[in-house]
Tab-separated table of C-alpha atoms in Angstrom:
chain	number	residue	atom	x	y	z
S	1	UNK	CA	158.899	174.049	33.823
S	2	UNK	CA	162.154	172.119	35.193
S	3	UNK	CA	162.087	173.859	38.287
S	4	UNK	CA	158.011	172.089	38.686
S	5	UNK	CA	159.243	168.741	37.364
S	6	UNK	CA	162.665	168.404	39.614
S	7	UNK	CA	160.181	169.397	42.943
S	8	UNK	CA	157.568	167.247	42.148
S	9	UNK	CA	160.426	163.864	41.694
S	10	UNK	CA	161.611	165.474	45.017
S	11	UNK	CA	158.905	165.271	47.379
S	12	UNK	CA	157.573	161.488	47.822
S	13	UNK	CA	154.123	160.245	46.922
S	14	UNK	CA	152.586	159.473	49.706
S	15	UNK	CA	152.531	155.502	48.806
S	16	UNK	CA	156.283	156.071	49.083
S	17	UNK	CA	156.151	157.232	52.359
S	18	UNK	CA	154.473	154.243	53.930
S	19	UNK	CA	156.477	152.242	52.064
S	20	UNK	CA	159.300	153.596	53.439
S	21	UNK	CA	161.309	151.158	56.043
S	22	UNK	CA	162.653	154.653	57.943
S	23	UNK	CA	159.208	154.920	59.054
S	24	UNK	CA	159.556	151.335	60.830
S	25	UNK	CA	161.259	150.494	63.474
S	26	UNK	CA	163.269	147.338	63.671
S	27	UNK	CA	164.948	145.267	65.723
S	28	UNK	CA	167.308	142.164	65.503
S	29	UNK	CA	165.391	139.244	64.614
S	30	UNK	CA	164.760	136.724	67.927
S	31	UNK	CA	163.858	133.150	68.114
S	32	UNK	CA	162.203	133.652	71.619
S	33	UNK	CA	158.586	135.439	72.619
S	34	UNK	CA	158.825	137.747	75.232
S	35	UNK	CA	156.030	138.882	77.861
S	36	UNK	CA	155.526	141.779	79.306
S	37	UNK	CA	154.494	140.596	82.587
S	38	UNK	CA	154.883	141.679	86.043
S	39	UNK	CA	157.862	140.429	87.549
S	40	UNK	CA	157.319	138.536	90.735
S	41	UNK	CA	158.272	139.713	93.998
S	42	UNK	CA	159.535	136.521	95.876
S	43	UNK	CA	162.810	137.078	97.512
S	44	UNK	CA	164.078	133.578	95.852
S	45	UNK	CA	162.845	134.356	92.186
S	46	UNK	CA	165.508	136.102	89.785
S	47	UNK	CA	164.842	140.296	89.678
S	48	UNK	CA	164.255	142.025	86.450
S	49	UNK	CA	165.050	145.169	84.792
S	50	UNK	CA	164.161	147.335	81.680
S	51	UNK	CA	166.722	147.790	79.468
S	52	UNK	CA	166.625	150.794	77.029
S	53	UNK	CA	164.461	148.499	74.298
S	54	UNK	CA	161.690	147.830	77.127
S	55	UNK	CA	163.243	144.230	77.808
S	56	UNK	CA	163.430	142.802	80.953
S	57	UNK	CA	166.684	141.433	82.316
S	58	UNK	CA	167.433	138.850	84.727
S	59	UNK	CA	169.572	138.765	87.794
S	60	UNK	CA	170.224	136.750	90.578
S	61	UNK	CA	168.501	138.525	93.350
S	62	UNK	CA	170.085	138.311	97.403
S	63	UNK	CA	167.369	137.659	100.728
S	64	UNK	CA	168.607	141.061	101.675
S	65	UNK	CA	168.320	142.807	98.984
S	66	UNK	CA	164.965	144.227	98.263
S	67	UNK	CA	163.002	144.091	95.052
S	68	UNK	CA	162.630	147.051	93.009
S	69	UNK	CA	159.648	147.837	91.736
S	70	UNK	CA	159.594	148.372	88.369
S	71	UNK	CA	156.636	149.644	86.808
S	72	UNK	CA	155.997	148.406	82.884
S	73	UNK	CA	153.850	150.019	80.880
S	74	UNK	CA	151.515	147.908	79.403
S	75	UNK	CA	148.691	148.680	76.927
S	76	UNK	CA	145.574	149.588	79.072
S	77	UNK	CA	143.682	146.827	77.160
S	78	UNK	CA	146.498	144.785	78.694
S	79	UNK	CA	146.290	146.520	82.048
S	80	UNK	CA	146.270	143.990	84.986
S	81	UNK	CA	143.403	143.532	87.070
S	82	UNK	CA	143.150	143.153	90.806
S	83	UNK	CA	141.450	139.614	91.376
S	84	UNK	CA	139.454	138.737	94.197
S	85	UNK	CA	139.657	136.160	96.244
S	86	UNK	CA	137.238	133.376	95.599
S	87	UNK	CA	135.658	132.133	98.392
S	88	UNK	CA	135.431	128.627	97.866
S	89	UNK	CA	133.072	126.934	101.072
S	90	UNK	CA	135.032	124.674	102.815
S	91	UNK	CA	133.475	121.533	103.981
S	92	UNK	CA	134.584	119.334	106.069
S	93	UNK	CA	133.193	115.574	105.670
S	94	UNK	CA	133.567	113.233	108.624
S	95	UNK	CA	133.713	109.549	107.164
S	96	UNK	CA	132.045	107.838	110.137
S	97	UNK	CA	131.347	104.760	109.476
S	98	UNK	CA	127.578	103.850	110.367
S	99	UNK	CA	126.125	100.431	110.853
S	100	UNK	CA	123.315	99.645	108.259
S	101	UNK	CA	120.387	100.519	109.720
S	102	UNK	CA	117.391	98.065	108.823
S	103	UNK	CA	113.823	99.046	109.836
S	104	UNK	CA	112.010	96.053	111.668
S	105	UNK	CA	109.413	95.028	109.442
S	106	UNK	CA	105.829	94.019	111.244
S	107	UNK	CA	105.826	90.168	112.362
S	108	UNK	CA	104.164	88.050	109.925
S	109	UNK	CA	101.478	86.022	111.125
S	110	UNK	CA	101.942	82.795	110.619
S	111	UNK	CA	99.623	80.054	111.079
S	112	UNK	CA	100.845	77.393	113.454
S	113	UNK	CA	100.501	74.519	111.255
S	114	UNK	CA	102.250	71.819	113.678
S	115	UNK	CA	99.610	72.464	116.301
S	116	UNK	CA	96.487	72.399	114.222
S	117	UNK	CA	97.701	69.213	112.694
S	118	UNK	CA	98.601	67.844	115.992
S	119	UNK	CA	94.630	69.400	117.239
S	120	UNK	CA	93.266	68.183	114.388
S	121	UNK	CA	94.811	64.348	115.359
S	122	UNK	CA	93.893	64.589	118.857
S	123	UNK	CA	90.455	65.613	117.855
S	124	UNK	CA	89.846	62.631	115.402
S	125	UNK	CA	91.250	60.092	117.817
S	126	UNK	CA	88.856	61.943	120.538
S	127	UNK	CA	85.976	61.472	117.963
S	128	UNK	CA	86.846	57.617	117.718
S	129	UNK	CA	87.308	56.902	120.927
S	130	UNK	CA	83.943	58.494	121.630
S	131	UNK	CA	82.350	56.885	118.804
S	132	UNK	CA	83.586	53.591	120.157
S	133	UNK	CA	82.733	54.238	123.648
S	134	UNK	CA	79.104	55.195	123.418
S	135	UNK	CA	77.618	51.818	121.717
S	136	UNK	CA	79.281	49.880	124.116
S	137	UNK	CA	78.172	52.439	127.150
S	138	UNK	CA	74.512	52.025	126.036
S	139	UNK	CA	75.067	48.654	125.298
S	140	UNK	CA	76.189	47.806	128.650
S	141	UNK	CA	73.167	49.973	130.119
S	142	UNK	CA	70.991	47.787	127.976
S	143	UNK	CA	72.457	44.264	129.276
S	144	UNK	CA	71.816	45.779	132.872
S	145	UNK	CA	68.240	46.671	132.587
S	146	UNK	CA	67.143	43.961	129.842
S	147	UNK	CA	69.865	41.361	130.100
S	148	UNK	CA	70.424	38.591	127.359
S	149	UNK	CA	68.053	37.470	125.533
S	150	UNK	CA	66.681	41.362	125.294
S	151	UNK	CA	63.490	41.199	127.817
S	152	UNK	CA	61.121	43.383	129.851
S	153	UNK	CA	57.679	42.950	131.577
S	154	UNK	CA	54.827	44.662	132.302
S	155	UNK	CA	51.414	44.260	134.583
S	156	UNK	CA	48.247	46.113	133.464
S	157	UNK	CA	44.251	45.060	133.488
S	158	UNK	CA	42.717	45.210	129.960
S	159	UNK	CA	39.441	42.938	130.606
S	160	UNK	CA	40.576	39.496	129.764
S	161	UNK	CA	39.291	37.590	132.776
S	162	UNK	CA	41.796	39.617	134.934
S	163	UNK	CA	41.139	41.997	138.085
S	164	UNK	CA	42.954	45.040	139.999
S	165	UNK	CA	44.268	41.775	142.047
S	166	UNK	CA	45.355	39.368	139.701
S	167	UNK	CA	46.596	41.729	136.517
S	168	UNK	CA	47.838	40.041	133.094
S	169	UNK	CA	51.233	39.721	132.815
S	170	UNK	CA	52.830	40.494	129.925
S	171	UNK	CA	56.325	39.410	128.760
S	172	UNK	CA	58.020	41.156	125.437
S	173	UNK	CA	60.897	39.067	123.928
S	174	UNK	CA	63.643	39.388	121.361
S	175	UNK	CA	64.841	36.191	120.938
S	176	UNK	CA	67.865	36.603	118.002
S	177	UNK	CA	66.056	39.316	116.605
S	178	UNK	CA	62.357	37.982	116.903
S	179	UNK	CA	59.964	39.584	118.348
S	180	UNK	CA	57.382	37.901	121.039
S	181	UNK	CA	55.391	38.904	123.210
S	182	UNK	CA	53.496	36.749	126.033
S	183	UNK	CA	50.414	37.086	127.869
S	184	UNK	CA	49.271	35.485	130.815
S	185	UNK	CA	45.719	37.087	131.453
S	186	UNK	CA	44.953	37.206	135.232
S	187	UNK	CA	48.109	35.488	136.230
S	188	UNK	CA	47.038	32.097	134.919
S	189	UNK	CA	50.215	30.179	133.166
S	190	UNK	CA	47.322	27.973	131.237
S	191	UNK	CA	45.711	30.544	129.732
S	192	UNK	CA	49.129	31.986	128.333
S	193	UNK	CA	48.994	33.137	124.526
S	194	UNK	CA	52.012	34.295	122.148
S	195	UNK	CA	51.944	37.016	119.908
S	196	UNK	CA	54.576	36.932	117.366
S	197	UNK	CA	56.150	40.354	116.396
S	198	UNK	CA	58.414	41.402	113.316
S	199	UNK	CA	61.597	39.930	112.660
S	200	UNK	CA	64.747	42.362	113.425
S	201	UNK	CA	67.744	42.448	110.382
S	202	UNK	CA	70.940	44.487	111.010
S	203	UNK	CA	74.087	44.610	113.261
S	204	UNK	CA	73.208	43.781	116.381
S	205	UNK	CA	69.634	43.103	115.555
S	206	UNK	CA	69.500	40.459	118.832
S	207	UNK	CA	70.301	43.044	120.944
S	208	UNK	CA	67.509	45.487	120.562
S	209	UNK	CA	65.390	45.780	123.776
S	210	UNK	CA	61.756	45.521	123.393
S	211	UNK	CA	59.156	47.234	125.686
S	212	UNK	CA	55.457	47.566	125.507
S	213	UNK	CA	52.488	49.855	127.347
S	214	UNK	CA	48.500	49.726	127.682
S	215	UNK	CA	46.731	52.927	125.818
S	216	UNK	CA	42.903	53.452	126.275
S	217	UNK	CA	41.670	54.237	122.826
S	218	UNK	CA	37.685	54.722	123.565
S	219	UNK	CA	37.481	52.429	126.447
S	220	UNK	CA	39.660	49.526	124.861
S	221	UNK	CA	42.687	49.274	126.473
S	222	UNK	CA	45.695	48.347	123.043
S	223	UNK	CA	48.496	47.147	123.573
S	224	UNK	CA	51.521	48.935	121.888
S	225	UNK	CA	54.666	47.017	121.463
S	226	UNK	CA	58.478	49.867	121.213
S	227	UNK	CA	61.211	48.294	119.303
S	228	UNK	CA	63.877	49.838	117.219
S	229	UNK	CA	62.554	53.386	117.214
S	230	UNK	CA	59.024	52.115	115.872
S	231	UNK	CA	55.777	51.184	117.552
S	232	UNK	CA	54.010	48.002	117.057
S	233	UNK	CA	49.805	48.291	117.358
S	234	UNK	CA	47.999	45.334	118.935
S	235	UNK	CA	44.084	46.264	119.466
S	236	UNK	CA	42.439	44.480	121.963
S	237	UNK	CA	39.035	42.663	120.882
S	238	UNK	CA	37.825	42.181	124.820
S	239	UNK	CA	39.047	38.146	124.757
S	240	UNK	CA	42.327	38.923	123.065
S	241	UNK	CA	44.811	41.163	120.767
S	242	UNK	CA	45.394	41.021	117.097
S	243	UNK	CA	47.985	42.870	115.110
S	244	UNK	CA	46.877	45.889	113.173
């Protein structure tokens, strides 16, 4: 029953065991983290070595001398991967300096104001002058054919003691814008009678011409009298002519 008890205080519980620090390794306490990595392989960076606790050590490494390669062992979780080279595009930009280009625009049409106004001036004076001219053109026609007073004649046989030989004169008047008219039947000065028109109002009244003709209106030969645009009816009685 002793034998039982001493064995079982012998042989650790297994709480014991784990709690054990014999099971643990350790290792002087250190301020600074350590890497595992890779040392590199320039000729100019400082060598390391593996001591007996897996820790790299530094030395000053010579051009000549070459690099061992030392070989950690790392976890393979840890294990380093070969990494490919990225193939980044290269493109090469040219700053050239361009000139703004500007895109010609279609011509406006524009309306050429100066000349129409200076048209439109020419045109008015042109009007004017023509407006000017013409009364005085037919005025000067009318002093050529009619003279001043305004007169004009006319010979024609209408059965008042006249003949194919001796034809009654007539003789058609504006005297300042009166109307006359004068006949002298068969050419006989004392047989002369005056037949007194319309009288003429208006600019340049006095200078209207007035001209007369013989119509046959059922055998009776009328006298009709042009003034102004309008016709003046005498009707002839066989001895003489009376107004209408």
């Amino acid at each position: 029953m002793d034998i039982a008890q001493t064995s079982r205080q012998v042989k650790p519980s297994r709480h014991e065991v784990e709690e054990s620090d014999e099971f643990y390794g350790t290792r002087m306490p250190s301020s600074v983290r350590r890497y595992h990595t890779t040392p590199p392989l320039h000729s100019d960076v400082l060598d390391e070595e593996l001591d007996a606790s897996n820790n790299y050590i530094q030395r000053r490494a010579s051009r000549s001398q070459k690099v061992p390669s030392v070989t950690a062992k790392v976890p393979a979780t840890h294990a380093t991967r070969p990494h490919k080279a990225l193939s980044v595009p290269t493109t090469i930009t040219k700053h050239v300096q361009r000139e703004p280009q500007t895109q010609e625009l279609p011509p406006t049409r524009r309306w050429p104001v100066v000349p129409m106004l200076v048209g439109m001036v020419v045109m008015v004076l042109l009007f004017m002058s023509i407006s000017a001219l013409l009364p005085w053109w037919r005025t000067y026609q009318d002093d050529l054919h009619y003279g001043r007073p305004r007169t004009s004649q006319l010979d024609a046989v209408v059965g008042h003691r006249d003949s194919a030989a001796n034809p009654t004169h007539f003789i058609f008047l504006n005297l300042h814008g009166h109307v006359e008219i004068m006949e002298i039947p068969g050419g006989d000065a004392t047989k002369m009678r005056v037949y007194m028109g319309p009288v003429l109002y208006g600019n340049g009244a006095d200078l209207a011409p007035v001209t007369g003709e013989i119509r046959d209106d059922n055998g009776h030969e009328n006298l009709i009298v042009h003034v102004q645009n309008e016709e003046l009816l005498f009707v002839n009685d066989g001895t003489t002519f009376h107004e209408h």
